[in-house]
XYZ file of C-alpha atoms in Angstrom:
747
model
C -174.312 82.260 -31.538
C -172.820 85.253 -30.745
C -169.540 84.321 -32.025
C -167.157 86.861 -30.479
C -164.833 84.915 -32.663
C -161.386 84.195 -31.483
C -160.869 84.091 -35.242
C -161.198 87.849 -35.517
C -159.059 88.684 -32.520
C -155.607 88.678 -34.089
C -155.444 92.080 -35.748
C -157.324 93.635 -32.865
C -154.496 92.572 -30.546
C -152.244 94.764 -32.620
C -154.543 97.685 -31.795
C -155.551 96.788 -28.254
C -156.602 93.720 -26.338
C -157.984 90.966 -28.536
C -161.296 90.740 -26.765
C -161.908 94.317 -27.810
C -162.297 93.291 -31.412
C -163.688 89.796 -31.127
C -167.278 89.488 -32.177
C -168.475 88.607 -28.724
C -172.036 88.253 -27.650
C -172.492 91.141 -25.358
C -175.515 91.649 -23.227
C -176.142 94.097 -20.534
C -177.794 91.929 -18.026
C -180.932 92.185 -20.014
C -181.894 89.257 -17.884
C -185.567 89.599 -17.242
C -186.971 88.964 -13.820
C -190.667 88.163 -14.042
C -192.713 88.355 -10.897
C -191.956 85.386 -8.675
C -195.298 83.822 -7.921
C -195.160 81.730 -4.754
C -195.694 78.055 -4.462
C -199.380 77.299 -4.373
C -199.364 76.647 -0.679
C -202.763 75.030 -0.765
C -201.167 72.119 -2.612
C -199.604 69.595 -0.198
C -195.859 69.087 -0.505
C -196.280 65.328 -0.272
C -198.823 62.649 0.415
C -198.559 63.188 4.168
C -200.224 66.598 3.923
C -197.090 68.672 3.464
C -195.543 67.955 6.870
C -192.250 66.589 5.483
C -189.900 67.422 2.626
C -191.103 66.237 -0.764
C -189.130 63.526 -2.516
C -187.073 64.983 -5.382
C -186.031 62.988 -8.435
C -183.304 63.440 -11.046
C -183.054 62.202 -14.637
C -179.277 62.641 -14.941
C -178.558 58.933 -15.501
C -181.274 58.210 -18.090
C -183.496 56.853 -15.322
C -185.742 58.648 -12.860
C -184.021 58.220 -9.489
C -184.414 59.634 -5.996
C -181.897 62.460 -5.500
C -181.265 61.322 -1.917
C -180.077 57.938 -3.209
C -178.159 59.070 -6.286
C -174.374 59.629 -6.137
C -174.392 63.111 -7.592
C -174.069 66.671 -6.296
C -177.137 68.459 -7.616
C -179.656 71.214 -7.034
C -183.134 70.339 -8.282
C -185.797 73.014 -8.700
C -189.455 72.254 -9.341
C -191.926 74.715 -10.890
C -192.942 75.569 -7.318
C -189.330 76.436 -6.457
C -188.854 78.538 -9.579
C -191.921 80.622 -8.783
C -191.235 81.299 -5.139
C -187.501 81.980 -5.604
C -187.866 84.128 -8.712
C -185.849 81.983 -11.123
C -187.005 82.683 -14.670
C -183.743 82.846 -16.672
C -180.478 80.932 -16.719
C -178.372 83.628 -15.017
C -180.627 83.512 -11.936
C -179.621 79.888 -11.324
C -176.369 81.171 -9.775
C -178.387 82.571 -6.873
C -179.993 79.248 -5.915
C -177.245 76.665 -6.552
C -173.850 76.364 -4.817
C -170.603 76.728 -6.803
C -172.350 78.095 -9.922
C -171.625 81.330 -11.788
C -173.248 82.615 -14.976
C -171.682 85.353 -17.080
C -174.655 86.792 -18.902
C -173.927 88.074 -22.398
C -177.614 87.787 -23.275
C -177.325 86.041 -26.612
C -174.533 83.968 -25.104
C -174.114 82.698 -21.563
C -170.918 81.292 -20.124
C -171.731 78.927 -17.269
C -169.056 77.737 -14.840
C -169.472 75.229 -12.029
C -166.645 74.925 -9.499
C -164.588 77.218 -11.749
C -164.844 74.885 -14.772
C -166.934 75.576 -17.845
C -166.286 78.139 -20.550
C -163.533 80.699 -20.088
C -163.519 82.241 -23.592
C -166.642 83.438 -25.360
C -166.352 82.199 -28.948
C -167.722 79.420 -31.105
C -164.483 77.430 -31.152
C -164.284 77.227 -27.357
C -166.850 74.587 -26.494
C -169.073 74.835 -23.464
C -168.019 72.982 -20.319
C -171.494 73.013 -18.741
C -173.908 71.518 -21.245
C -177.631 72.298 -21.174
C -180.148 69.570 -21.968
C -183.762 70.448 -22.760
C -186.202 67.550 -22.674
C -183.404 65.063 -23.246
C -181.707 66.952 -26.100
C -178.364 68.736 -25.786
C -179.112 72.339 -26.755
C -177.064 74.991 -28.553
C -173.609 74.964 -26.887
C -173.545 78.240 -24.984
C -176.030 80.211 -27.046
C -179.798 80.791 -27.155
C -179.993 79.967 -23.452
C -181.401 83.265 -22.231
C -184.966 82.329 -23.104
C -187.286 82.410 -20.089
C -188.168 79.333 -18.090
C -191.906 78.794 -18.497
C -194.139 75.767 -17.890
C -191.235 73.883 -16.355
C -191.389 70.476 -14.679
C -187.909 70.658 -13.135
C -184.414 72.049 -13.568
C -181.442 69.973 -12.432
C -178.067 71.643 -11.860
C -175.473 68.834 -11.801
C -172.112 69.745 -10.294
C -168.879 68.059 -11.346
C -167.984 66.240 -14.596
C -170.818 64.217 -16.138
C -168.630 62.280 -18.541
C -170.747 59.122 -18.848
C -174.191 60.473 -19.679
C -173.903 64.165 -20.552
C -170.750 63.642 -22.572
C -167.617 65.548 -23.427
C -169.057 69.059 -22.952
C -169.794 68.532 -19.255
C -166.392 69.018 -17.597
C -167.929 71.411 -15.071
C -171.381 69.877 -14.950
C -174.727 70.021 -16.696
C -178.053 71.835 -16.531
C -181.054 69.647 -17.347
C -184.301 71.459 -18.156
C -187.464 69.364 -18.236
C -190.619 71.079 -19.453
C -194.126 69.908 -18.562
C -195.467 66.960 -20.574
C -199.095 66.593 -21.664
C -201.259 64.461 -19.370
C -203.680 62.039 -21.029
C -205.896 61.878 -17.943
C -205.055 65.350 -16.727
C -208.219 67.120 -17.815
C -208.283 70.649 -19.197
C -205.847 72.007 -16.648
C -203.177 74.675 -16.640
C -202.250 78.100 -15.347
C -202.059 81.768 -16.292
C -199.517 84.168 -14.784
C -199.468 87.935 -15.315
C -197.295 90.574 -13.722
C -196.462 94.245 -13.889
C -193.434 95.924 -12.364
C -191.111 98.883 -12.552
C -189.440 99.602 -15.902
C -192.927 98.929 -17.337
C -192.098 95.244 -16.939
C -195.184 93.470 -18.299
C -195.472 89.727 -18.698
C -198.089 87.138 -19.502
C -197.387 83.407 -19.545
C -199.434 80.285 -19.221
C -200.144 76.725 -20.269
C -203.124 74.488 -20.953
C -203.370 70.702 -21.038
C -205.740 69.298 -23.682
C -206.754 65.613 -23.396
C -207.830 64.450 -26.856
C -208.799 60.832 -26.177
C -207.718 57.880 -24.036
C -204.356 57.604 -25.799
C -203.575 61.162 -26.905
C -203.061 64.512 -25.182
C -201.621 67.890 -26.144
C -200.232 70.856 -24.242
C -199.647 74.446 -25.270
C -197.513 76.915 -23.307
C -196.470 80.485 -24.044
C -194.582 83.452 -22.611
C -194.621 87.119 -23.652
C -192.833 90.035 -22.034
C -192.022 93.706 -22.559
C -189.651 95.768 -20.406
C -188.105 99.202 -20.711
C -184.320 99.264 -20.693
C -182.363 99.534 -17.464
C -179.981 102.015 -19.086
C -179.636 105.769 -19.563
C -177.481 106.221 -22.638
C -176.098 109.354 -24.205
C -175.684 108.768 -27.932
C -177.015 106.318 -30.490
C -179.022 103.408 -29.124
C -181.616 102.067 -31.571
C -184.554 100.551 -29.667
C -183.096 99.559 -26.286
C -186.175 97.859 -24.795
C -186.769 94.138 -24.292
C -189.555 92.327 -26.167
C -189.810 88.554 -25.848
C -192.230 86.005 -27.221
C -192.071 82.204 -26.903
C -194.428 79.291 -27.494
C -194.288 75.509 -27.104
C -196.564 72.751 -28.395
C -196.351 69.186 -27.041
C -198.111 65.997 -28.087
C -198.150 62.722 -26.134
C -199.360 59.475 -27.694
C -199.575 56.316 -25.575
C -201.512 53.626 -27.457
C -200.298 50.877 -25.087
C -198.501 50.663 -21.767
C -195.388 49.564 -23.655
C -195.183 52.448 -26.150
C -194.830 56.149 -25.359
C -194.239 58.793 -28.046
C -193.613 62.414 -27.002
C -193.143 65.262 -29.481
C -192.317 68.874 -28.604
C -191.678 71.919 -30.742
C -191.023 75.471 -29.592
C -190.210 78.849 -31.082
C -188.770 81.997 -29.502
C -188.311 85.537 -30.736
C -186.134 87.435 -28.268
C -185.559 91.102 -29.001
C -183.105 92.169 -26.320
C -182.898 95.771 -27.476
C -179.316 96.907 -27.137
C -176.591 95.269 -25.107
C -174.843 98.062 -23.333
C -171.598 98.028 -21.443
C -169.294 100.721 -20.185
C -165.512 100.690 -20.244
C -163.606 98.574 -17.734
C -160.952 101.267 -17.385
C -161.792 104.897 -16.569
C -160.467 107.674 -18.867
C -158.190 108.813 -16.045
C -156.845 105.278 -15.536
C -157.700 102.471 -13.172
C -160.865 100.395 -13.049
C -164.136 102.250 -13.499
C -166.156 102.448 -10.256
C -169.337 100.387 -10.067
C -171.531 102.899 -8.257
C -173.539 103.475 -11.453
C -173.305 100.830 -14.118
C -176.363 102.027 -16.046
C -175.292 105.504 -17.249
C -172.672 105.982 -19.948
C -171.997 107.154 -23.482
C -172.372 105.288 -26.744
C -171.766 106.202 -30.393
C -173.029 103.257 -32.420
C -176.509 101.930 -33.029
C -177.401 98.762 -31.153
C -179.499 95.779 -32.183
C -179.859 92.342 -30.591
C -182.374 89.741 -31.774
C -182.421 85.948 -31.434
C -184.859 83.764 -33.342
C -184.795 80.007 -32.962
C -186.912 76.884 -33.122
C -186.455 73.436 -31.619
C -188.161 70.120 -32.183
C -187.548 66.863 -30.346
C -189.084 63.420 -30.586
C -188.725 60.896 -27.762
C -189.899 57.306 -28.238
C -189.873 54.729 -25.415
C -190.784 51.098 -25.980
C -190.737 48.587 -23.106
C -190.095 44.964 -24.104
C -191.925 42.127 -22.320
C -188.835 41.443 -20.166
C -188.819 45.067 -18.937
C -185.955 46.358 -21.099
C -186.628 49.855 -22.456
C -185.627 50.905 -25.970
C -185.376 54.673 -26.304
C -184.776 57.058 -29.186
C -184.320 60.818 -28.717
C -184.124 62.922 -31.890
C -183.508 66.662 -31.846
C -183.346 69.397 -34.473
C -182.591 73.026 -33.597
C -182.182 76.044 -35.836
C -181.443 79.614 -34.819
C -180.460 82.986 -36.176
C -178.823 85.720 -34.165
C -178.169 89.295 -35.133
C -176.227 91.813 -33.091
C -174.620 95.178 -33.535
C -173.145 97.405 -30.898
C -170.444 99.671 -29.541
C -167.738 97.442 -28.089
C -165.417 100.024 -26.567
C -167.932 101.284 -23.993
C -167.346 104.978 -24.754
C -168.248 107.680 -27.269
C -164.588 108.017 -28.268
C -164.025 109.087 -31.893
C -161.864 107.255 -34.413
C -159.340 105.647 -34.062
C -160.593 104.531 -30.638
C -164.117 103.678 -31.726
C -164.768 99.936 -31.994
C -168.011 98.422 -33.269
C -169.502 95.100 -34.240
C -172.295 94.114 -36.634
C -172.942 90.441 -37.152
C -175.422 87.857 -38.320
C -174.896 84.139 -37.697
C -177.083 81.083 -38.330
C -176.790 77.821 -36.398
C -178.235 74.383 -37.123
C -177.896 71.500 -34.676
C -179.113 67.955 -35.322
C -178.694 65.168 -32.763
C -179.694 61.561 -32.256
C -179.369 59.343 -29.200
C -180.316 55.688 -28.677
C -180.557 53.980 -25.277
C -181.116 50.399 -24.146
C -182.101 50.468 -20.461
C -182.464 47.458 -18.192
C -185.311 47.194 -15.649
C -184.752 49.264 -12.493
C -184.816 46.227 -10.195
C -182.458 43.295 -9.904
C -178.929 42.522 -8.690
C -177.432 44.031 -11.861
C -178.785 46.972 -13.821
C -177.272 48.524 -16.924
C -177.610 51.179 -19.629
C -176.121 51.241 -23.119
C -176.225 54.238 -25.444
C -175.013 55.829 -28.670
C -175.001 59.511 -29.620
C -174.375 61.662 -32.687
C -174.622 65.400 -33.304
C -173.767 67.796 -36.119
C -173.624 71.527 -35.468
C -173.143 74.147 -38.215
C -172.285 77.823 -37.783
C -172.983 79.753 -41.002
C -171.581 83.247 -41.508
C -173.534 84.539 -44.515
C -172.286 86.801 -47.269
C -173.882 90.186 -47.727
C -173.464 93.737 -48.845
C -171.052 95.504 -46.540
C -170.432 92.256 -44.674
C -172.943 90.369 -42.515
C -170.208 89.833 -39.930
C -168.081 92.937 -39.501
C -165.842 94.128 -36.694
C -164.689 97.717 -37.132
C -161.525 98.688 -35.226
C -162.456 101.419 -36.133
C -165.120 101.082 -38.872
C -164.080 102.305 -42.289
C -160.396 102.166 -41.378
C -159.869 98.580 -40.260
C -162.821 96.223 -40.786
C -162.470 92.512 -40.126
C -165.123 90.568 -42.028
C -166.027 86.907 -41.946
C -168.055 84.547 -44.101
C -168.226 80.785 -44.555
C -169.163 77.679 -42.564
C -167.797 76.059 -39.421
C -169.026 72.514 -38.730
C -168.523 70.454 -35.591
C -169.413 66.774 -35.244
C -169.562 64.461 -32.234
C -170.020 60.687 -32.062
C -170.115 58.687 -28.832
C -170.960 55.322 -27.304
C -171.468 54.884 -23.575
C -172.695 52.540 -20.885
C -173.028 51.977 -17.151
C -173.215 48.852 -14.984
C -174.548 48.770 -11.408
C -173.933 45.809 -9.080
C -175.908 45.447 -5.840
C -173.678 44.036 -3.096
C -174.349 42.789 0.449
C -174.868 45.133 3.412
C -176.402 47.897 1.290
C -173.364 48.486 -0.927
C -173.537 49.089 -4.658
C -170.740 49.367 -7.239
C -171.298 51.428 -10.393
C -168.982 51.806 -13.377
C -169.670 54.017 -16.394
C -167.616 54.657 -19.523
C -167.996 56.845 -22.617
C -165.920 57.015 -25.775
C -166.301 60.238 -27.788
C -164.787 61.428 -31.032
C -165.092 64.975 -32.326
C -164.088 67.142 -35.249
C -164.253 70.813 -36.202
C -163.961 71.993 -39.806
C -163.787 75.377 -41.489
C -165.395 75.211 -44.954
C -164.539 78.169 -47.194
C -164.238 80.451 -44.198
C -162.972 83.748 -45.561
C -161.393 86.354 -43.295
C -160.760 89.656 -45.013
C -159.760 93.237 -44.224
C -161.074 95.242 -47.207
C -159.128 98.436 -46.436
C -155.819 96.585 -46.811
C -156.879 94.122 -49.495
C -156.093 91.228 -47.134
C -157.926 87.937 -47.699
C -157.357 84.675 -45.848
C -159.218 81.540 -46.938
C -159.261 79.128 -44.019
C -160.108 75.518 -44.860
C -158.922 74.021 -41.602
C -159.648 70.806 -39.736
C -158.985 69.277 -36.331
C -160.289 66.155 -34.649
C -159.731 64.094 -31.543
C -161.190 61.543 -29.172
C -161.435 60.933 -25.444
C -162.573 58.385 -22.899
C -164.465 59.607 -19.844
C -166.472 57.918 -17.137
C -167.179 57.352 -13.483
C -166.572 54.615 -10.897
C -168.710 54.831 -7.761
C -169.143 52.937 -4.512
C -172.538 53.614 -2.904
C -173.673 52.628 0.575
C -177.299 52.628 1.679
C -176.492 52.736 5.378
C -180.167 52.649 6.405
C -183.438 54.071 5.025
C -182.390 57.550 6.156
C -178.696 57.689 5.237
C -176.850 57.270 1.942
C -173.112 57.696 1.335
C -170.966 57.556 -1.802
C -167.439 57.963 -3.058
C -166.415 58.165 -6.697
C -163.825 59.108 -9.276
C -165.191 60.827 -12.398
C -163.541 62.263 -15.487
C -164.622 64.739 -18.127
C -163.272 66.226 -21.358
C -164.038 69.188 -23.601
C -163.049 69.309 -27.305
C -160.269 71.472 -28.672
C -160.669 73.926 -31.519
C -159.192 75.933 -34.366
C -157.227 79.159 -34.269
C -157.572 81.989 -36.780
C -155.189 83.150 -39.491
C -152.691 85.828 -38.485
C -153.411 89.093 -40.261
C -150.448 91.247 -39.282
C -146.914 90.498 -38.193
C -146.733 87.156 -39.963
C -148.970 84.814 -41.884
C -150.052 81.255 -41.387
C -152.453 79.682 -38.947
C -151.414 78.825 -35.363
C -151.800 75.230 -34.266
C -155.203 74.186 -32.908
C -155.664 74.232 -29.150
C -156.094 70.947 -27.300
C -158.904 69.349 -25.314
C -159.533 70.193 -21.674
C -159.654 67.362 -19.155
C -160.695 67.094 -15.519
C -160.480 64.315 -12.925
C -162.856 64.636 -9.980
C -162.484 62.788 -6.660
C -165.639 63.134 -4.584
C -167.253 61.894 -1.380
C -170.770 62.595 -0.174
C -173.426 61.877 2.437
C -177.177 62.424 2.150
C -179.570 62.036 5.053
C -183.206 62.300 6.108
C -183.612 63.601 9.648
C -186.361 64.456 12.139
C -188.885 62.048 10.694
C -188.501 63.466 7.206
C -188.820 67.131 8.165
C -185.183 67.813 7.246
C -183.085 66.510 4.353
C -179.413 67.275 3.950
C -176.678 66.798 1.351
C -172.983 67.155 2.157
C -170.051 66.593 -0.200
C -166.360 67.290 -0.718
C -164.397 67.227 -3.976
C -160.878 67.537 -5.345
C -160.392 68.299 -9.037
C -157.305 68.149 -11.206
C -158.096 70.391 -14.184
C -155.766 70.097 -17.185
C -155.273 72.164 -20.369
C -157.582 75.092 -19.566
C -158.268 76.929 -22.850
C -157.390 80.647 -22.805
C -156.602 83.394 -25.362
C -153.093 84.830 -24.914
C -150.349 86.479 -26.985
C -148.309 84.150 -29.158
C -145.124 83.302 -27.198
C -142.685 84.663 -29.816
C -144.994 87.286 -31.340
C -146.875 89.078 -28.544
C -148.655 91.447 -30.941
C -150.669 88.481 -32.223
C -153.077 86.314 -30.227
C -153.980 82.669 -30.204
C -155.878 80.284 -27.973
C -153.599 78.032 -25.953
C -153.823 75.548 -23.104
C -152.601 76.039 -19.557
C -149.551 73.715 -19.547
C -149.530 72.912 -15.811
C -153.141 72.541 -14.784
C -155.215 73.851 -11.899
C -156.075 72.295 -8.551
C -159.642 72.928 -7.383
C -161.115 71.585 -4.177
C -164.038 72.437 -1.973
C -166.976 71.587 0.246
C -170.682 71.823 -0.602
C -173.708 71.552 1.680
C -177.434 71.970 1.203
C -180.633 71.291 3.149
C -184.397 71.446 2.751
C -186.807 71.668 5.675
C -190.561 71.535 6.330
C -191.902 72.106 9.841
C -195.643 72.582 9.745
C -196.325 75.796 7.855
C -192.643 76.710 7.555
C -190.590 75.714 4.507
C -186.952 76.574 3.991
C -183.843 75.713 1.998
C -180.133 76.365 2.279
C -177.104 75.908 0.032
C -173.405 76.679 0.396
C -170.215 76.109 -1.570
C -166.640 76.708 -0.364
C -163.846 76.430 -2.924
C -160.125 77.041 -3.328
C -158.355 77.074 -6.693
C -154.714 77.514 -7.690
C -152.980 77.490 -11.070
C -149.777 75.576 -11.584
C -146.727 77.124 -13.266
C -147.991 79.184 -16.195
C -146.143 82.088 -17.824
C -148.064 84.627 -19.914
C -148.094 88.266 -20.984
C -151.041 90.472 -20.058
C -152.177 91.694 -23.502
C -153.391 95.027 -22.087
C -149.889 95.975 -20.979
C -146.759 96.635 -23.093
C -145.488 93.414 -24.682
C -142.018 92.434 -25.738
C -139.903 89.360 -26.275
C -140.697 85.701 -25.969
C -142.862 84.393 -23.128
C -143.126 80.611 -23.220
C -146.174 79.336 -21.252
C -144.157 76.607 -19.545
C -140.682 78.123 -19.120
C -141.030 81.908 -19.201
C -138.606 83.501 -18.495
C -140.219 85.441 -15.640
C -139.811 89.220 -15.800
C -141.913 92.355 -15.553
C -143.721 91.458 -18.784
C -143.702 87.647 -18.778
C -145.638 86.827 -15.603
C -145.694 83.581 -13.654
C -149.363 83.011 -12.843
C -148.659 80.112 -10.477
C -151.032 80.197 -7.527
C -153.513 82.541 -9.202
C -157.155 81.442 -8.886
C -159.109 79.950 -11.748
C -161.361 82.460 -13.536
C -164.990 82.725 -12.439
C -164.378 80.599 -9.345
C -165.708 82.429 -6.246
C -164.455 81.153 -2.914
C -167.928 81.260 -1.341
C -171.442 80.822 -2.709
C -174.388 80.861 -0.346
C -178.182 80.940 -0.587
C -181.040 80.635 1.913
C -184.797 80.836 1.497
C -187.731 80.637 3.880
C -191.500 81.038 3.823
C -194.383 80.676 6.274
C -198.086 80.063 5.626
C -200.482 82.089 7.789
C -203.970 80.551 7.638
C -206.926 82.920 7.521
C -210.374 82.014 8.761
C -211.910 81.671 5.284
C -209.320 79.160 4.065
C -207.090 81.816 2.486
C -203.352 81.946 3.064
C -200.913 84.817 3.520
C -197.377 83.667 2.685
C -194.319 85.859 3.168
C -191.149 84.587 1.511
C -187.585 85.874 1.890
C -184.525 84.648 -0.012
C -180.930 85.803 0.040
C -177.943 84.761 -2.046
C -174.276 85.639 -1.917
C -171.572 85.043 -4.521
C -168.156 86.142 -3.319
C -165.690 88.103 -5.440
C -164.046 86.449 -8.430
C -161.566 87.217 -11.197
C -162.457 87.619 -14.860
C -158.948 86.826 -16.177
C -155.973 84.809 -14.956
C -153.905 88.000 -14.503
C -155.859 89.263 -11.458
C -155.201 92.843 -12.544
C -157.656 94.978 -10.574
C -156.532 98.214 -12.285
C -157.684 96.760 -15.628
C -161.107 95.757 -14.274
C -160.419 92.033 -13.770
C -161.869 92.039 -10.248
C -165.567 91.210 -9.987
C -166.917 92.238 -6.601
C -169.270 90.025 -4.621
C -172.955 89.756 -5.484
C -175.514 90.046 -2.673
C -179.080 89.556 -3.849
C -182.034 89.946 -1.467
C -185.515 89.043 -2.637
C -188.896 88.958 -0.921
C -192.551 88.405 -1.700
C -195.905 88.533 0.055
C -198.546 86.242 -1.427
C -202.281 85.994 -0.845
C -203.793 82.638 -1.855
C -207.543 82.737 -2.420
C -208.928 79.575 -3.966
C -207.227 79.114 -7.336
C -205.778 82.661 -7.358
C -202.425 83.726 -5.934
C -201.701 87.466 -5.849
C -198.118 88.403 -5.007
C -196.204 91.555 -4.217
C -192.597 90.844 -5.136
C -189.159 92.412 -5.083
C -185.840 91.293 -6.570
C -182.418 92.677 -5.656
C -184.101 94.852 -3.036
C -180.864 96.473 -1.916
C -180.136 97.425 -5.558
C -176.734 95.733 -5.453
C -174.831 96.930 -8.525
C -172.528 94.211 -9.737
C -170.716 93.308 -12.951
C -172.284 90.206 -14.480
C -169.678 89.659 -17.221
C -166.395 90.963 -18.607
C -165.953 91.427 -22.322
C -162.767 93.452 -22.400
C -162.643 96.380 -22.795
C -166.253 96.613 -21.576
C -168.220 95.185 -18.681
C -171.884 94.293 -18.421
C -174.118 94.896 -15.434
C -176.346 92.564 -13.465
C -180.050 93.322 -13.180
C -180.929 96.202 -10.803
C -183.749 96.364 -8.240
C -187.103 95.237 -9.612
C -190.496 95.071 -7.947
C -194.146 94.699 -8.855
C -197.290 92.622 -8.536
C -198.256 89.283 -10.083
C -201.442 87.265 -10.320
C -201.415 83.491 -10.811
C -204.547 81.575 -11.761
C -204.509 77.768 -11.813
C -207.257 75.643 -13.298
């Protein structure tokens, strides 16, 4: 949990912009792109021989429901889809789902949907797009860059998921379901190998092992090595990527009523060095983006994540059809990172470095009582608890050190930060005449965050600040929906949904005054949405169309303290943001042709919000609500929300050419577009805030011969160079052009 702690930002603001000194998780788009194997075209898409679009299901509401009859805006990707569209890591989801952006810091990923998610990269700013893996909420914003392997489905849910996903889903949720063992599935599985440029070498696979009539196991693994994308002058350490992951699953089903599923996985992700160059050129103005992979560096880099997860899911169906469910999760991880965080080889006093080690432990428990799927009234009740600890260990020279510059001003951190969440929730569904259905869901959550013997110290000045701080709060979120099954081919819905994200603690002030600023408040969003889903042309075409209007309150952002601009603190936007847009998607199958399409159009605008740009000269008081407006205290009213592109678009198509011996040749082309966006609320292009559009073209040519699929693939074929994340004063690049060959063997 690359902490990039807000806590350490205060003294750095006195020397530059606070993000310069925060211990942020930086990654250079070390996002790996394994060879996209195509869908195994010899496998029918549905029971009718593959001539219509396959039914897709979602698990977002604790039941398995048909996406076309569920009131939710979602993109659902099967293993087939992941292979043929080249989606193997979380940051690649932004190229297949509307209204989604991922800022890839490698050991930390900030996901935003419709401009809502996580705007500041630190442990105290909670995630606004929660990730669930096999029913368990995962580390909040960290350890998400592991590869997707042996996946059943990935669901990208857009809009607040306040009833089921909870208070960390103001923007939405990502639900990752891995493959379960199959008791009657035989000794089946797959093996995928690829080799590409940058010596990109990968081997992954899975095998299903039936043990007896009631017990089955499954083992899956992924390994990968890749040379770095970068050409660095200066110190680097070992810059190459080396990943290894494994998962073991066990399914026991002694009776039809009882199902016990256990999964445990481990990952060792050596990301080499996270490299980023300076946002601002030495001569002034934003650095050009014509070559993001060549720059200077004067500090050794190191970036390793190690983590393990275990989850136990128990379902028991009572004689009357009611399901009792328990989902228990335990996750433990360790991250280590060191790097140059000024993006140059500048000598002291302009040399800024970071070296950190952080442990995280997350335990969670959820209970559900689920009514049968049929009947005039259906319902779900649930309870949830989680405890998440961030441990900053002691050590010689400091295990967590930010040097601004090293040896002259070193900000060190040790201690424990603990966050707890408790919640109860439920949903009722009433079937009404004429195909109507009324649904109402509600969730009550309480949260707390505590610093336990957290010590901030600056050894050169003999400054020590013991921070035993505490903040808690509660919120009520939910959703009220009116559904209409117009006919078997058309489904419409309208709903109001709410979401909330916890507040957090600010750090002690090192210079220019003591004390601890007040905690920052929760974020809240209210979403008004209408949608229509249809099945057309005898099932050959399925469409989803929706419109939304969001009122987003108390956006959490790091800014100078109103009456002390040389110090920073995290505050809330006092006036809120209006976000509204239109989303459309479609999937088509016409004979041997298969295609998909997705688009998101969005407009965002801040309300009245005064703030000082910390990279520019500061002076005087600048109150967030009242100003006064001047050349330093800026009124940000009308500015767009951060990481909220106006347009997102993706399209994919493939065609099966049948050869005389039963083989297939399948070309596939996919294109995605993410329009320009802003990395801060100040929209200051000269300081590097502007993120240009991303245009990613991919293609593959697959030969299917029996159980083998051999594929020539290419990703980012036009070599579009784009900035994937801002971590002021540096920027991190998206993955460049990659190409190679893969071989998939199924058995």
